[in-house]
């Protein structure tokens, strides 16, 4: 069953901007652009939300890749340093101003466009954007917001029902 962070953690507007601040060397730029666009589309399809890409300034959803040296803090811009290869792949912040909505990817992981070695960036991004939109984890193993990575083909992925319900919680 899906869960949300609770409270008024939702965007007060339907038109959100996003910006890709930097790129991972694991993939080509167009593959990164495409993965991020597809991942946002998963959510745009089932909500009134629109995502507009911007190339400078501050977007609602700032997307970046960063690595951290173990034991150093605030290195990639927040108090949640990454942990080198393995462990955490990425994290995202629930809706709010400032860091809210932002999604950070651990550059020490290997991301891929559509192969099953490494993590499919589309899947990880779609999961993180779920957090960016205010969803927490689901205990339904079929859900996108289930906290275990599973390979899925980005071309045939459809958002599982549990996640669709999660983004439309009962009043
Ligand atoms: N990062 C965790 C995640 O996004 C961060 C996290 C842990 C978290 N507990 C949380 C975020 C509670 C919000 C609320 O879930 S992760 C997966 C998955 C991660 C995991 O690196 O472990 C994906 C990132 F689902 F595959 F396990 C992306 Cl897709
Ligand atoms: Ca890591
Ligand atoms: Zn971060
Ligand atoms: Zn998660």
CSV table of C-alpha atoms and ligand atoms in Angstrom, one decimal:
chain,number,residue,atom,x,y,z
A,1,UNK,CA,0.0,0.0,0.0
A,2,UNK,CA,1.4,3.4,-0.9
A,3,UNK,CA,2.1,6.0,1.6
A,4,UNK,CA,2.8,9.7,1.5
A,5,UNK,CA,4.9,12.0,3.7
A,6,UNK,CA,1.6,13.3,5.0
A,7,UNK,CA,0.7,16.9,5.8
A,8,UNK,CA,0.5,19.5,3.2
A,9,UNK,CA,3.4,18.2,1.3
A,10,UNK,CA,2.2,18.8,-2.2
A,11,UNK,CA,3.1,21.4,-4.8
A,12,UNK,CA,0.8,24.4,-4.7
A,13,UNK,CA,0.9,24.7,-8.5
A,14,UNK,CA,0.6,22.4,-11.4
A,15,UNK,CA,3.3,23.8,-13.6
A,16,UNK,CA,6.7,22.8,-12.4
A,17,UNK,CA,10.2,23.6,-13.8
A,18,UNK,CA,13.1,21.2,-13.8
A,19,UNK,CA,16.7,21.7,-14.6
A,20,UNK,CA,19.5,19.1,-15.2
A,21,UNK,CA,22.5,20.8,-13.6
A,22,UNK,CA,25.1,18.3,-14.7
A,23,UNK,CA,25.5,14.9,-16.4
A,24,UNK,CA,26.9,11.5,-15.5
A,25,UNK,CA,29.8,10.3,-17.7
A,26,UNK,CA,28.1,6.8,-17.6
A,27,UNK,CA,25.7,7.8,-20.4
A,28,UNK,CA,25.4,10.2,-23.3
A,29,UNK,CA,23.7,13.5,-22.6
A,30,UNK,CA,20.8,12.7,-24.8
A,31,UNK,CA,20.3,9.4,-22.9
A,32,UNK,CA,20.2,11.3,-19.7
A,33,UNK,CA,17.8,13.9,-21.1
A,34,UNK,CA,15.6,11.2,-22.4
A,35,UNK,CA,15.6,9.1,-19.2
A,36,UNK,CA,14.7,12.2,-17.1
A,37,UNK,CA,12.0,13.3,-19.5
A,38,UNK,CA,10.5,9.8,-19.6
A,39,UNK,CA,10.6,9.6,-15.8
A,40,UNK,CA,8.8,12.9,-15.4
A,41,UNK,CA,6.3,11.8,-18.0
A,42,UNK,CA,5.3,8.8,-16.0
A,43,UNK,CA,3.9,11.2,-13.4
A,44,UNK,CA,2.7,13.9,-15.8
A,45,UNK,CA,0.4,11.2,-17.5
A,46,UNK,CA,-1.5,10.6,-14.3
A,47,UNK,CA,-1.6,14.0,-12.7
A,48,UNK,CA,-2.4,17.6,-13.9
A,49,UNK,CA,1.3,18.4,-13.5
A,50,UNK,CA,3.3,19.9,-16.3
A,51,UNK,CA,7.1,19.8,-16.3
A,52,UNK,CA,9.0,22.5,-18.1
A,53,UNK,CA,12.7,22.2,-18.7
A,54,UNK,CA,14.8,25.2,-18.0
A,55,UNK,CA,18.6,25.7,-18.6
A,56,UNK,CA,19.6,28.3,-16.1
A,57,UNK,CA,18.4,29.7,-12.9
A,58,UNK,CA,16.6,27.9,-10.1
A,59,UNK,CA,14.0,25.2,-11.0
A,60,UNK,CA,11.5,23.6,-8.7
A,61,UNK,CA,13.2,20.3,-9.3
A,62,UNK,CA,17.0,20.6,-9.6
A,63,UNK,CA,18.6,17.4,-10.9
A,64,UNK,CA,22.2,16.7,-10.3
A,65,UNK,CA,24.8,13.9,-10.1
A,66,UNK,CA,27.3,14.1,-7.4
A,67,UNK,CA,29.8,11.9,-5.6
A,68,UNK,CA,30.9,12.3,-2.0
A,69,UNK,CA,34.0,11.2,-0.1
A,70,UNK,CA,33.0,9.1,2.8
A,71,UNK,CA,33.0,11.1,6.0
A,72,UNK,CA,32.8,14.5,4.4
A,73,UNK,CA,29.6,16.5,4.9
A,74,UNK,CA,27.7,18.9,2.8
A,75,UNK,CA,29.9,17.9,-0.1
A,76,UNK,CA,27.3,17.7,-2.9
A,77,UNK,CA,25.2,20.4,-1.4
A,78,UNK,CA,23.2,19.0,1.5
A,79,UNK,CA,23.5,17.2,4.8
A,80,UNK,CA,22.9,13.8,3.3
A,81,UNK,CA,26.3,12.7,1.8
A,82,UNK,CA,26.4,9.8,-0.6
A,83,UNK,CA,28.2,6.6,0.4
A,84,UNK,CA,30.4,5.6,-2.6
A,85,UNK,CA,29.5,2.6,-4.7
A,86,UNK,CA,26.5,0.5,-3.5
A,87,UNK,CA,24.1,1.5,-0.8
A,88,UNK,CA,22.3,4.7,-1.6
A,89,UNK,CA,21.7,5.3,-5.3
A,90,UNK,CA,19.9,8.6,-5.2
A,91,UNK,CA,17.7,10.7,-3.0
A,92,UNK,CA,15.0,13.3,-3.4
A,93,UNK,CA,13.3,15.9,-1.3
A,94,UNK,CA,9.6,16.2,-0.7
A,95,UNK,CA,7.8,19.3,-2.1
A,96,UNK,CA,8.8,22.6,-0.5
A,97,UNK,CA,10.7,25.7,-1.6
A,98,UNK,CA,14.5,25.6,-1.7
A,99,UNK,CA,15.9,22.1,-1.8
A,100,UNK,CA,12.3,20.6,-1.9
A,101,UNK,CA,11.7,18.5,-5.0
A,102,UNK,CA,15.4,18.3,-5.9
A,103,UNK,CA,16.8,14.9,-6.9
A,104,UNK,CA,20.4,14.0,-6.5
A,105,UNK,CA,22.0,10.9,-8.0
A,106,UNK,CA,25.1,9.2,-6.6
A,107,UNK,CA,27.9,9.5,-9.2
A,108,UNK,CA,29.6,6.5,-7.7
A,109,UNK,CA,26.8,4.2,-9.1
A,110,UNK,CA,26.8,3.0,-12.6
A,111,UNK,CA,23.7,4.3,-14.4
A,112,UNK,CA,22.5,2.9,-17.7
A,113,UNK,CA,19.9,3.7,-20.3
A,114,UNK,CA,18.4,0.3,-20.9
A,115,UNK,CA,20.9,-2.5,-20.1
A,116,UNK,CA,20.5,-4.7,-17.1
A,117,UNK,CA,24.0,-4.1,-15.8
A,118,UNK,CA,24.0,-1.0,-13.6
A,119,UNK,CA,20.8,0.9,-12.6
A,120,UNK,CA,18.4,2.0,-15.2
A,121,UNK,CA,18.4,5.8,-14.7
A,122,UNK,CA,14.8,6.0,-15.8
A,123,UNK,CA,13.7,3.7,-13.0
A,124,UNK,CA,15.7,5.4,-10.3
A,125,UNK,CA,14.6,8.8,-11.5
A,126,UNK,CA,10.9,7.9,-11.8
A,127,UNK,CA,11.2,6.6,-8.2
A,128,UNK,CA,12.9,9.7,-7.0
A,129,UNK,CA,10.4,12.0,-8.7
A,130,UNK,CA,7.7,10.1,-6.8
A,131,UNK,CA,9.4,11.4,-3.6
A,132,UNK,CA,9.8,14.9,-5.3
A,133,UNK,CA,6.0,14.9,-5.7
A,134,UNK,CA,5.3,13.9,-2.1
A,135,UNK,CA,5.1,10.1,-2.2
A,136,UNK,CA,6.8,7.9,0.3
A,137,UNK,CA,7.4,4.2,0.1
A,138,UNK,CA,4.9,1.5,-0.7
A,139,UNK,CA,4.8,-2.0,0.7
A,140,UNK,CA,3.3,-3.4,-2.6
A,141,UNK,CA,6.2,-5.2,-4.3
A,142,UNK,CA,4.8,-4.3,-7.7
A,143,UNK,CA,4.8,-0.6,-7.0
A,144,UNK,CA,7.3,1.9,-8.4
A,145,UNK,CA,7.6,3.3,-4.8
A,146,UNK,CA,8.5,-0.1,-3.4
A,147,UNK,CA,12.0,0.4,-1.8
A,148,UNK,CA,13.8,-2.3,-3.8
A,149,UNK,CA,15.3,-1.8,-7.2
A,150,UNK,CA,14.1,-4.0,-9.9
A,151,UNK,CA,15.0,-3.8,-13.6
A,152,UNK,CA,12.1,-2.8,-15.9
A,153,UNK,CA,12.1,-2.0,-19.5
A,154,UNK,CA,11.7,1.8,-19.9
A,155,UNK,CA,9.9,1.3,-23.2
A,156,UNK,CA,7.1,-0.7,-21.8
A,157,UNK,CA,6.9,0.7,-18.3
A,158,UNK,CA,3.5,1.8,-17.1
A,159,UNK,CA,3.0,3.3,-13.7
A,160,UNK,CA,1.6,0.6,-11.3
A,161,UNK,CA,-1.9,1.2,-9.9
A,162,UNK,CA,-0.7,1.5,-6.3
A,163,UNK,CA,1.4,4.5,-7.3
A,164,UNK,CA,-1.4,6.1,-9.3
A,165,UNK,CA,-3.6,5.8,-6.1
A,166,UNK,CA,-0.7,7.2,-4.0
A,167,UNK,CA,-0.5,10.4,-6.0
A,168,UNK,CA,-4.2,10.9,-5.7
A,169,UNK,CA,-4.8,10.3,-2.0
A,170,UNK,CA,-8.3,10.4,-0.7
A,171,UNK,CA,-9.2,13.8,0.9
B,1,LIG,N1,17.5,6.1,-1.8
B,1,LIG,C1,16.4,6.1,-0.9
B,1,LIG,C2,15.1,6.2,-1.7
B,1,LIG,O1,15.0,7.1,-2.6
B,1,LIG,C3,16.4,7.2,0.1
B,1,LIG,C4,15.4,7.0,1.2
B,1,LIG,C5,15.5,6.0,2.2
B,1,LIG,C6,14.2,7.6,1.4
B,1,LIG,N2,14.4,6.1,3.0
B,1,LIG,C7,13.6,7.0,2.5
B,1,LIG,C8,13.5,8.6,0.7
B,1,LIG,C9,12.3,7.3,3.0
B,1,LIG,C10,12.2,8.9,1.2
B,1,LIG,C11,11.6,8.3,2.3
B,1,LIG,O2,14.3,5.3,-1.5
B,1,LIG,S1,18.0,4.7,-2.5
B,1,LIG,C12,15.5,2.8,-4.9
B,1,LIG,C13,14.8,1.5,-5.0
B,1,LIG,C14,16.9,4.3,-3.8
B,1,LIG,C15,16.3,3.1,-3.8
B,1,LIG,O3,19.2,5.1,-3.1
B,1,LIG,O4,18.0,3.6,-1.5
B,1,LIG,C16,15.4,3.6,-6.0
B,1,LIG,C17,16.8,5.2,-4.9
B,1,LIG,F1,13.5,1.6,-5.0
B,1,LIG,F2,15.1,0.8,-6.0
B,1,LIG,F3,15.1,0.7,-3.9
B,1,LIG,C18,16.1,4.8,-6.0
B,1,LIG,CL1,14.5,3.2,-7.4
B,2,LIG,CA1,26.1,4.9,-3.2
B,3,LIG,ZN1,21.8,15.3,-1.9
B,4,LIG,ZN1,12.5,5.8,-2.2
